[in-house]
XYZ file of C-alpha atoms in Angstrom:
271
model
C 118.376 110.486 93.589
C 116.225 109.497 96.542
C 115.984 105.941 95.218
C 119.765 105.732 94.917
C 120.918 107.678 97.968
C 117.913 107.744 100.269
C 116.337 110.854 101.801
C 119.370 111.744 103.912
C 121.760 111.324 101.018
C 119.575 113.426 98.723
C 119.405 116.217 101.290
C 123.190 116.145 101.661
C 123.557 116.478 97.882
C 121.221 119.502 97.889
C 123.215 121.010 100.742
C 126.402 120.456 98.756
C 124.880 122.225 95.754
C 124.096 125.211 97.950
C 127.614 125.277 99.352
C 129.612 124.689 96.172
C 127.355 126.249 93.507
C 125.045 128.875 94.990
C 127.528 130.323 97.486
C 130.282 130.925 94.872
C 127.766 132.495 92.479
C 126.550 134.795 95.246
C 130.130 135.775 96.029
C 130.764 136.605 92.372
C 127.621 138.571 91.577
C 126.589 140.061 94.924
C 127.196 143.792 95.323
C 127.405 145.480 98.711
C 126.959 149.097 97.662
C 124.654 150.731 95.091
C 127.480 152.746 93.511
C 129.090 149.491 92.395
C 126.264 149.342 89.849
C 126.099 153.081 89.212
C 123.112 153.555 91.522
C 122.364 155.622 94.604
C 120.747 154.608 97.908
C 117.014 155.279 98.159
C 116.325 158.745 99.516
C 119.786 160.051 98.685
C 120.037 162.646 95.866
C 122.654 162.065 93.147
C 124.545 165.240 94.074
C 125.074 164.129 97.678
C 128.296 163.300 99.474
C 128.357 160.077 97.479
C 129.841 162.016 94.564
C 132.540 163.487 96.803
C 133.450 160.547 98.984
C 132.959 157.711 96.509
C 131.173 155.511 99.019
C 127.664 155.109 100.355
C 126.887 156.681 103.720
C 125.666 154.410 106.472
C 121.960 154.060 107.145
C 122.405 156.352 110.143
C 123.663 159.104 107.837
C 120.643 158.976 105.535
C 117.700 160.991 106.758
C 114.732 158.619 106.915
C 111.485 159.384 105.193
C 108.944 160.918 107.573
C 106.162 158.829 106.039
C 105.116 155.403 107.186
C 103.914 153.793 110.371
C 105.927 152.101 113.045
C 105.275 148.426 113.699
C 103.320 149.335 116.830
C 101.146 151.780 114.894
C 100.613 149.312 112.060
C 99.392 146.722 114.536
C 96.578 149.102 115.413
C 95.095 148.674 111.954
C 92.662 145.939 110.997
C 94.345 145.920 107.576
C 97.588 144.743 109.202
C 95.840 141.863 110.951
C 93.887 140.960 107.820
C 97.150 140.668 105.910
C 98.850 138.721 108.699
C 95.971 136.239 108.963
C 95.841 135.938 105.186
C 99.495 134.880 105.276
C 98.734 132.384 108.037
C 95.964 130.639 106.096
C 97.899 130.811 102.833
C 100.940 129.169 104.385
C 98.647 126.546 105.901
C 97.196 125.319 102.607
C 100.218 125.888 100.377
C 102.628 123.879 102.502
C 100.241 121.219 103.742
C 100.643 119.038 100.661
C 103.943 120.431 99.520
C 105.472 118.201 102.197
C 103.069 115.269 101.796
C 102.456 115.121 98.027
C 104.859 112.211 97.458
C 103.431 110.289 100.402
C 99.901 110.985 99.155
C 100.604 109.619 95.681
C 102.486 106.585 96.977
C 99.617 105.870 99.368
C 97.256 106.042 96.379
C 99.209 103.233 94.736
C 101.653 105.083 92.491
C 105.359 104.355 92.308
C 107.901 106.673 93.891
C 109.284 107.381 90.429
C 105.868 108.555 89.196
C 105.438 110.684 92.310
C 108.858 112.235 91.702
C 107.833 113.118 88.132
C 104.718 114.871 89.421
C 106.752 116.785 91.995
C 109.238 117.791 89.290
C 106.462 119.292 87.180
C 105.135 121.013 90.305
C 108.551 122.567 90.938
C 108.941 123.778 87.360
C 105.524 125.437 87.396
C 106.206 126.960 90.816
C 109.286 128.646 89.396
C 107.287 129.793 86.357
C 104.633 131.207 88.675
C 107.212 133.138 90.672
C 108.213 134.882 87.438
C 104.638 136.046 86.836
C 104.242 138.329 89.864
C 104.315 141.341 87.549
C 100.757 140.409 86.563
C 99.566 141.547 89.983
C 101.067 144.984 89.321
C 98.678 145.349 86.408
C 95.471 143.661 87.544
C 95.824 144.084 91.306
C 96.804 141.810 94.177
C 93.248 140.797 95.023
C 92.277 139.797 91.504
C 95.509 137.903 91.087
C 94.889 135.950 94.285
C 91.332 135.229 93.138
C 92.730 133.610 89.994
C 95.405 131.633 91.810
C 92.863 130.518 94.416
C 90.783 129.071 91.586
C 93.910 127.311 90.295
C 94.581 125.893 93.764
C 91.024 124.561 94.015
C 91.328 122.940 90.583
C 94.587 121.371 91.687
C 93.067 119.904 94.844
C 90.097 118.529 92.923
C 92.523 116.932 90.460
C 94.486 115.440 93.333
C 91.289 113.914 94.713
C 90.416 112.388 91.331
C 93.966 111.059 90.989
C 93.363 108.735 93.938
C 92.023 106.374 91.279
C 95.048 105.040 89.335
C 92.908 105.001 86.174
C 93.241 108.791 86.208
C 96.968 108.997 86.826
C 97.340 111.736 84.215
C 95.153 114.010 86.344
C 98.029 114.177 88.817
C 99.826 116.427 86.358
C 96.863 118.801 86.271
C 97.384 119.154 90.008
C 101.107 119.751 89.469
C 100.499 122.479 86.892
C 97.655 124.358 88.579
C 98.768 124.094 92.197
C 102.391 124.683 91.216
C 101.459 127.938 89.483
C 99.329 128.970 92.445
C 102.187 128.250 94.833
C 104.720 130.259 92.836
C 102.501 133.289 92.346
C 101.009 133.333 95.847
C 104.335 133.246 97.653
C 105.463 136.143 95.478
C 102.381 138.188 96.381
C 103.197 138.506 100.067
C 105.914 141.169 100.025
C 104.251 143.377 97.363
C 100.954 143.243 99.252
C 102.693 144.319 102.442
C 104.495 147.092 100.555
C 101.193 148.353 99.148
C 99.846 148.775 102.682
C 102.843 149.828 104.750
C 105.712 151.992 103.568
C 108.495 153.870 105.255
C 111.394 153.137 107.551
C 109.566 150.407 109.511
C 108.558 148.365 106.489
C 111.146 145.667 107.222
C 109.807 145.095 110.725
C 106.197 145.125 109.531
C 106.866 142.781 106.617
C 108.841 140.405 108.825
C 106.041 140.267 111.374
C 103.467 139.569 108.687
C 105.674 136.853 107.200
C 105.829 135.192 110.618
C 102.173 134.304 110.066
C 103.026 132.636 106.766
C 105.781 130.627 108.432
C 103.473 129.612 111.275
C 100.825 128.432 108.819
C 103.447 126.642 106.737
C 104.653 124.781 109.818
C 101.171 123.926 111.114
C 99.692 122.582 107.865
C 102.146 119.725 107.219
C 102.210 118.762 110.908
C 98.412 118.610 111.063
C 98.197 116.612 107.834
C 100.631 114.069 109.247
C 98.691 113.785 112.489
C 95.408 113.319 110.632
C 96.904 110.626 108.405
C 98.300 108.796 111.425
C 94.890 108.822 113.110
C 92.551 108.365 110.150
C 94.816 106.474 107.741
C 93.905 108.961 105.013
C 94.538 112.542 103.953
C 90.870 112.918 103.013
C 89.828 114.946 106.097
C 92.411 117.609 105.204
C 90.824 118.600 101.903
C 87.861 120.493 103.425
C 90.321 122.381 105.616
C 92.392 123.350 102.591
C 89.345 124.537 100.657
C 88.313 126.621 103.662
C 91.813 128.075 104.038
C 91.874 129.065 100.355
C 88.566 130.907 100.675
C 89.472 132.575 103.969
C 92.833 133.806 102.704
C 91.179 135.340 99.638
C 88.556 137.131 101.729
C 91.209 138.440 104.112
C 93.263 139.956 101.304
C 90.188 141.770 100.007
C 89.641 143.082 103.531
C 93.277 144.175 103.787
C 92.695 145.949 100.452
C 96.124 146.650 98.931
C 94.162 148.284 96.082
C 93.296 151.195 98.404
C 96.907 152.142 98.916
C 98.929 152.481 102.110
C 97.646 152.929 105.637
C 98.911 156.462 106.220
C 98.316 156.887 109.936
C 97.252 154.809 112.897
C 93.808 156.388 113.035
C 93.010 155.704 109.383
C 91.867 152.156 109.926
C 91.547 151.377 113.617
C 90.467 147.980 114.822
C 86.703 148.197 115.519
């Protein structure tokens, strides 16, 4: 599609798919109230006014759970900052080559068609990885990230080897391993935050933590582009990605979702 329409044309086609396919499907299947699916809002007993009125009360009418920290209180915990920094470094290495993988392969001497095939496999495995988040519910967030970090390292090593066109097939090892790591890792963020912080302020806490992931995801591709412009190679970025993988793993172990939620602001103060 890029070869036929160019980058701008391809993006317009994707935008059209969102407008004419995804939006209608969302309109058909989206439900605004839990009772439309025979459910009740969280925290509301089945024998509440829902049975009498036939509609869900507003959020202001539902008594919030007394548990959970506010965003301000959560920010007083080193576990919050460990999770936020983990997201920053994870976004940094996951998105750094997500943006540049086609340019990297073309620079190595491969055709755009071959690069597109590699990216297609990457996308398929990323989707498959996103469907495997349930594994972390069984083995733990930290152990899951340890496994996906190993996959990411294998993928980067494969990408380095693939610089030699004689090992073109190794590019698909990168696509499989790094694609799986990408899909699973992005799905770990919200559950990890939910393990640590629960209650009425979870949305604000989770959104703040995710801001770190977005910041890392914006910085990584920009830095890779700057380095390539200056050095004429993506080589200097690989040590940074290896470091970011290791740091993000360590930070999640420090945040320790396995220990359960931070229950009060004095439980884990910043030293």
